[in-house]
Amino acid sequence: MVFIFPTLLSMKLQPLLLLLVMYFCAFAASSEIASEANALLKWKSSLENQSHASLSSWSGNNPCNWFGIACDEFCSVSNINLTNVGLRGTLQSLNFSLLPNIFTLNMSHNSLNGTIPPQIGSLSNLNTLDLSINNLFGSIPNTIGNLSKLLFLNLSDNDLSGTIPFTIGNLSKLSVLSISFNELTGPIPASIGNLVNLDDIRLHENKLSGSIPFTIGNLSKLSVLSISFNELTGSIPSTIGNLSKVRTLRFIGNELGGKIPIELSMLTALESLQLAGNNFIGHLPQNICIGGTLKNFAAENNNFIGPIPVSLKNCSSLIRVRLQRNQLTGDITDAFGVLPNLDYIELNMSLSQNSINAETSNFEEIASMQKLQILKLGSNKLSGLIPKQLGNLLNLLNMSLSQNNFQGNIPSELGKLKFLTSLDLGENSLRGAIPSMFGELKSLETLNLSHNNLSGNLSSFDDMTSLTSIDISYNQFEGPLPNILAFHNAKIEALRNNKGLCGNVTGLEPCSTSSGKSHNHMRKKIIIVILPLTLGILILALFAFGVSYHLCQTSTKKEDQATNIQTPNIFAIWNFDGKMVFENIIEATEYLDNKHLIGVGGQGCVYKAVLPAGQVVAVKKLHSVPNGAMLNLKAFTCEIQALT
Ligand SMILES: *[C@@H]1O[C@H](CO)[C@@H](O)[C@H](O)[C@H]1NC(C)=O
Ligand SMILES: *[C@@H]1O[C@H](CO)[C@@H](O)[C@H](O)[C@H]1NC(C)=O
Ligand SMILES: *[C@@H]1O[C@H](CO)[C@@H](O)[C@H](O)[C@H]1NC(C)=O
Ligand SMILES: *[C@@H]1O[C@H](CO)[C@@H](O)[C@H](O)[C@H]1NC(C)=O
Ligand SMILES: *[C@@H]1O[C@H](CO)[C@@H](O)[C@H](O)[C@H]1NC(C)=O
Ligand SMILES: *[C@@H]1O[C@H](CO)[C@@H](O)[C@H](O)[C@H]1NC(C)=O
Ligand SMILES: *[C@@H]1O[C@H](CO)[C@@H](O)[C@H](O)[C@H]1NC(C)=O
Ligand SMILES: *[C@@H]1O[C@H](CO)[C@@H](O)[C@H](O)[C@H]1NC(C)=O
Ligand SMILES: *[C@@H]1O[C@H](CO)[C@@H](O)[C@H](O)[C@H]1NC(C)=O
Ligand SMILES: *[C@@H]1O[C@H](CO)[C@@H](O)[C@H](O)[C@H]1NC(C)=O
Ligand SMILES: *[C@@H]1O[C@H](CO)[C@@H](O)[C@H](O)[C@H]1NC(C)=O
Ligand SMILES: *[C@@H]1O[C@H](CO)[C@@H](O)[C@H](O)[C@H]1NC(C)=O
């Protein structure tokens, strides 16, 4: 049982009064209390059975003892708190006029359906109404305007439709208005300008249309205005400049247009300005960081033209900027030159599809933004070498330089980006080999190098075990696909139009028969090859029959070694998943360590591997040979025969 006391009662007196009121209410049983109890019980009986479990304490004629109910000092119900208790049913049977003293009504997070009854307007003392996250539908009754003491109204996450009643303008004390995530249509009523105590308006994710009422400028206490994802048209009224306390303005995903009013730069408390996904034209707003508080600026997907405002250059509070898909021009470093502020947590510089260029020497300044996590500069006109200073952005998670005109080699310094999970260098004019330091990119999951002029083999990928998605199409790569997950998953689309790749992917030639292809560049490299099935059986057969044999050792170990191994059930191994067998082999031989070496043949070393299931197999690691003969089957078979 909870009692709400007027605040003038001192803390000292409250426990005493609590006892008195408990005693009093238990016996009071006035007609008023009884009618409140009856109103609640009648409503309970209208609810679906599942709701009854949570309301099991609801019986008798003293509601002050019931679950979710609190009374005032006159034993009148003042607080209904039934959040997240699985209520199913409607509010139609709740006779609000019998509950005149309710101060707080919170039934959020239930499954109430039906409409909001107009009788709710009789709750003349209501301070807080929270019906968010239910299945209420129909329109918001005009009588909501009767709730003249309301401070907090939350009807978000329902299926409410129709227009916002103009009577909302009578809620002159309202501080919080949230009706987001509904199906509301029609305009935002101009009467909203009367709600001069509003601190927080959230009308996002509805179907509101018409223009933003200019009376919005009356809301001098407003700190949050969120009207994203509606169908609003027209331009932002210049009265916006009167919202001197506003911190957050969210206009995303409407059909707003026109130029941004210059009055916007009077908002000295602004922290987040979100204009994305509209039809705004003209220049980006100037001086939006005038108060030095701007953290988040999103203006992507509009028709903004001209340069990035120089005023952003010293906006050291900035955390995220998103400007992609506009028609911006100019030099990126004019705007973002001096932003290495340690307060940054993230700076998403999405400038994609603009025509931003840069003096790449000026990238040094960007490279000093040590907290940068996301750097997206795709679809611009950036050219020259990829600045090696980008390798200093050690916290970078996601970098895209795609669809620019970067030239030259990929700087090996990028290999220092230990946390990088996504790298997109596609559609540039990069040349040369993948730097071997790329093997250090141990967090990298997604890599796009497509549509460049890169060449050489893919051996730098061998250690990139976290890589799951790759696109290397339209380059000059050659040689076998690395044995890592990303290439096991790869489709031909991600590999096509290269010079000479081979591997087990439909559309590529398998490496073992691709002897005609050139692998000259790998002459000195050692390649690990999973033995084709027949050869595997052949080699394994040696062991299966328990033959003793002699093999020459590597040049460093001259003594011969005799091996006599019994292997039952050996052929069953090859029914296993090939990748698993491969991994087991690599593990069993400790990455083909010399201590597991049992012999050396013409084309490579032979190792003994004891697999987890106890089977013993021989594994041959093949040297690549000049002129690209990856595997000369005939010679190999002869060698096996010689071994026996
Ligand atoms: C709901 O409760 C009533 C009365 O206890 C009972 O007759 C009815 O079968 C119940 N309905 C369901 C769906 O459990
Ligand atoms: C409302 O009820 C919920 C769940 O029973 C409880 O966690 C919460 O503290 C209550 N709030 C008030 C203001 O009584
Ligand atoms: C609610 O209670 C009032 C007062 O007893 C009564 O006049 C009215 O008809 C009731 N409304 C409903 C919908 O039962
Ligand atoms: C209503 O209850 C929910 C869940 O307990 C809570 O999160 C919410 O803040 C409450 N609403 C108000 C206005 O206190
Ligand atoms: C409310 O939902 C229940 C199913 O949970 C349904 O039987 C009932 O007809 C709905 N009521 C209204 C007014 O839509
Ligand atoms: C709303 O208030 C008006 C006058 O202030 C009153 O006549 C009317 O009955 C009220 N409506 C409800 C539903 O209480
Ligand atoms: C709203 O307030 C105006 C006066 O300011 C009054 O005429 C009107 O009846 C009120 N509407 C409601 C629904 O309370
Ligand atoms: C309104 O309710 C929803 C759902 O409970 C909640 O997420 C949201 O924060 C609330 N709005 C305000 C302004 O408190
Ligand atoms: C609201 O602002 C408009 C002009 O923007 C003004 O005409 C009107 O009187 C203001 N209303 C209030 C209640 O301040
Ligand atoms: C809005 O700001 C302008 C100055 O930009 C001022 O003249 C006007 O009085 C303000 N209006 C309100 C309602 O505060
Ligand atoms: C940025 O520089 C301009 C001109 O020097 C100055 O007026 C403004 O206050 C500065 N802004 C911040 C956030 O430091
Ligand atoms: C080639 O790939 C297919 C499908 O990924 C697989 O079933 C098959 O065993 C592979 N063959 C070799 C020789 O690895």
Coordinates of N, CA, C and O in Angstrom, one line a residue, residues 553-614:
Q553 N 65.7 -36.4 -45.3 CA 65.4 -35.3 -44.4 C 65.6 -34.0 -45.1 O 66.2 -33.9 -46.2
T554 N 65.3 -32.9 -44.5 CA 65.6 -31.6 -45.0 C 67.1 -31.5 -45.0 O 67.8 -32.2 -44.3
S555 N 67.6 -30.5 -45.7 CA 69.1 -30.4 -45.8 C 69.7 -30.1 -44.5 O 70.9 -30.5 -44.3
T556 N 69.0 -29.6 -43.5 CA 69.6 -29.4 -42.2 C 69.7 -30.7 -41.4 O 70.5 -30.8 -40.4
K557 N 68.8 -31.7 -41.7 CA 68.8 -32.9 -40.9 C 69.2 -34.0 -41.9 O 68.4 -34.3 -42.8
K558 N 70.3 -34.6 -41.6 CA 70.8 -35.6 -42.6 C 70.3 -37.0 -42.3 O 70.2 -37.8 -43.2
E559 N 70.1 -37.3 -41.1 CA 69.9 -38.7 -40.8 C 68.5 -39.2 -41.3 O 67.5 -38.4 -41.3
D560 N 68.4 -40.4 -41.7 CA 67.2 -41.0 -42.2 C 66.3 -41.3 -41.0 O 66.7 -41.4 -39.9
Q561 N 65.1 -41.4 -41.3 CA 64.1 -41.7 -40.3 C 63.2 -42.9 -40.7 O 62.7 -42.8 -41.8
A562 N 63.0 -43.8 -39.9 CA 62.1 -44.9 -40.2 C 60.8 -44.7 -39.4 O 60.8 -44.3 -38.3
T563 N 59.7 -44.9 -40.1 CA 58.4 -44.7 -39.5 C 57.6 -45.9 -39.7 O 57.5 -46.5 -40.8
N564 N 56.9 -46.4 -38.7 CA 56.1 -47.5 -38.8 C 54.8 -47.2 -38.1 O 54.7 -47.1 -36.9
I565 N 53.7 -46.9 -38.9 CA 52.5 -46.4 -38.2 C 51.3 -47.3 -38.6 O 51.1 -47.6 -39.8
Q566 N 50.5 -47.6 -37.6 CA 49.3 -48.4 -37.9 C 48.1 -47.4 -37.8 O 48.0 -46.6 -36.9
T567 N 47.3 -47.4 -38.8 CA 46.1 -46.5 -38.8 C 44.9 -47.2 -39.1 O 44.6 -47.4 -40.3
P568 N 44.1 -47.6 -38.2 CA 42.8 -48.2 -38.5 C 41.8 -47.1 -38.9 O 42.0 -46.0 -38.6
N569 N 40.8 -47.5 -39.7 CA 39.7 -46.7 -40.0 C 40.1 -45.4 -40.7 O 39.5 -44.3 -40.6
I570 N 41.2 -45.5 -41.5 CA 41.8 -44.3 -42.0 C 40.9 -43.6 -43.1 O 40.9 -42.4 -43.1
F571 N 40.2 -44.4 -43.9 CA 39.5 -43.7 -45.0 C 38.3 -42.9 -44.5 O 37.8 -42.1 -45.2
A572 N 37.8 -43.3 -43.3 CA 36.7 -42.5 -42.8 C 37.0 -41.1 -42.6 O 36.1 -40.2 -42.7
I573 N 38.3 -40.7 -42.4 CA 38.6 -39.3 -42.2 C 38.1 -38.5 -43.4 O 37.7 -37.4 -43.2
W574 N 38.2 -39.0 -44.6 CA 37.9 -38.2 -45.7 C 36.4 -38.0 -46.0 O 36.0 -37.4 -46.9
N575 N 35.6 -38.6 -45.1 CA 34.2 -38.2 -45.1 C 34.0 -37.0 -44.3 O 32.9 -36.4 -44.4
F576 N 35.0 -36.5 -43.6 CA 34.8 -35.3 -42.8 C 34.8 -34.1 -43.6 O 35.2 -34.1 -44.8
D577 N 34.3 -33.1 -43.1 CA 34.3 -31.7 -43.7 C 35.8 -31.4 -43.9 O 36.6 -31.4 -43.1
G578 N 36.1 -31.1 -45.2 CA 37.5 -30.8 -45.6 C 38.2 -29.8 -44.8 O 39.3 -29.9 -44.5
K579 N 37.4 -28.7 -44.5 CA 38.0 -27.6 -43.8 C 38.4 -28.0 -42.4 O 39.5 -27.7 -41.9
M580 N 37.5 -28.9 -41.8 CA 37.8 -29.3 -40.4 C 39.1 -30.2 -40.4 O 40.0 -30.0 -39.6
V581 N 39.1 -31.1 -41.4 CA 40.3 -31.9 -41.5 C 41.6 -31.1 -41.7 O 42.6 -31.3 -41.0
F582 N 41.5 -30.1 -42.5 CA 42.6 -29.2 -42.7 C 43.0 -28.5 -41.4 O 44.2 -28.5 -41.1
E583 N 42.0 -28.0 -40.7 CA 42.4 -27.3 -39.5 C 43.0 -28.3 -38.4 O 43.9 -27.9 -37.7
N584 N 42.4 -29.5 -38.4 CA 43.0 -30.5 -37.5 C 44.4 -30.8 -37.8 O 45.3 -30.9 -36.9
I585 N 44.7 -30.9 -39.1 CA 46.0 -31.2 -39.6 C 47.0 -30.1 -39.2 O 48.1 -30.3 -38.6
I586 N 46.5 -28.8 -39.4 CA 47.4 -27.7 -39.1 C 47.7 -27.6 -37.6 O 48.8 -27.4 -37.1
E587 N 46.7 -28.0 -36.8 CA 46.8 -28.0 -35.4 C 47.8 -29.1 -34.9 O 48.7 -28.9 -34.1
A588 N 47.5 -30.3 -35.5 CA 48.3 -31.5 -35.1 C 49.8 -31.3 -35.4 O 50.6 -31.8 -34.7
T589 N 50.1 -30.5 -36.5 CA 51.5 -30.4 -36.9 C 52.0 -29.0 -36.4 O 53.1 -28.7 -36.8
E590 N 51.2 -28.4 -35.5 CA 51.7 -27.1 -34.9 C 52.1 -26.2 -36.1 O 53.3 -25.7 -36.1
Y591 N 51.2 -25.9 -37.0 CA 51.5 -25.1 -38.2 C 52.7 -25.6 -39.0 O 53.6 -24.9 -39.4
L592 N 52.6 -26.9 -39.2 CA 53.7 -27.6 -40.0 C 55.1 -27.3 -39.4 O 56.0 -27.0 -40.2
D593 N 55.2 -27.5 -38.1 CA 56.5 -27.3 -37.5 C 57.4 -28.4 -37.9 O 57.0 -29.6 -38.1
N594 N 58.7 -28.1 -38.0 CA 59.7 -29.1 -38.5 C 59.8 -30.3 -37.6 O 60.2 -31.4 -38.0
K595 N 59.3 -30.2 -36.3 CA 59.5 -31.4 -35.5 C 58.5 -32.5 -35.9 O 58.6 -33.6 -35.4
H596 N 57.5 -32.1 -36.7 CA 56.6 -33.1 -37.2 C 57.0 -33.6 -38.6 O 56.2 -34.4 -39.2
L597 N 58.1 -33.1 -39.1 CA 58.5 -33.5 -40.4 C 59.0 -34.9 -40.5 O 59.7 -35.4 -39.6
I598 N 58.5 -35.7 -41.5 CA 59.0 -37.0 -41.6 C 59.7 -37.3 -42.9 O 60.2 -38.3 -43.2
G599 N 59.6 -36.3 -43.8 CA 60.4 -36.5 -45.0 C 60.3 -35.3 -46.0 O 59.5 -34.4 -45.8
V600 N 61.1 -35.4 -47.0 CA 61.1 -34.3 -48.0 C 61.2 -35.0 -49.4 O 62.0 -35.8 -49.6
G601 N 60.2 -34.6 -50.2 CA 60.2 -35.1 -51.6 C 60.6 -34.0 -52.5 O 60.9 -32.9 -52.2
G602 N 60.5 -34.4 -53.8 CA 60.8 -33.4 -54.8 C 60.0 -32.1 -54.8 O 60.5 -31.1 -55.1
Q603 N 58.8 -32.2 -54.4 CA 57.9 -31.1 -54.5 C 57.6 -30.5 -53.1 O 56.8 -29.5 -53.0
G604 N 58.1 -31.1 -52.0 CA 57.8 -30.5 -50.7 C 58.0 -31.5 -49.6 O 58.4 -32.6 -49.8
C605 N 57.7 -31.0 -48.4 CA 58.0 -31.8 -47.2 C 56.7 -32.6 -46.8 O 55.6 -32.2 -47.1
V606 N 57.0 -33.7 -46.1 CA 55.9 -34.5 -45.7 C 55.9 -34.6 -44.1 O 57.0 -34.7 -43.5
Y607 N 54.7 -34.3 -43.6 CA 54.6 -34.2 -42.1 C 53.7 -35.4 -41.6 O 52.8 -35.8 -42.3
K608 N 53.9 -35.8 -40.4 CA 53.1 -36.7 -39.8 C 52.1 -36.0 -38.8 O 52.5 -35.1 -38.1
A609 N 50.8 -36.2 -39.0 CA 49.8 -35.5 -38.2 C 49.0 -36.6 -37.5 O 48.4 -37.5 -38.1
V610 N 48.9 -36.5 -36.1 CA 48.0 -37.3 -35.4 C 46.7 -36.5 -35.1 O 46.7 -35.5 -34.4
L611 N 45.6 -37.0 -35.8 CA 44.4 -36.2 -35.7 C 43.7 -36.5 -34.4 O 44.0 -37.5 -33.7
P612 N 42.7 -35.6 -34.0 CA 42.0 -35.7 -32.7 C 41.5 -37.1 -32.5 O 41.4 -37.6 -31.4
A613 N 40.9 -37.7 -33.5 CA 40.3 -39.1 -33.4 C 41.3 -40.2 -33.3 O 41.0 -41.3 -33.1
G614 N 42.6 -39.8 -33.3 CA 43.6 -40.8 -33.1 C 44.2 -41.3 -34.5 O 45.3 -42.0 -34.5

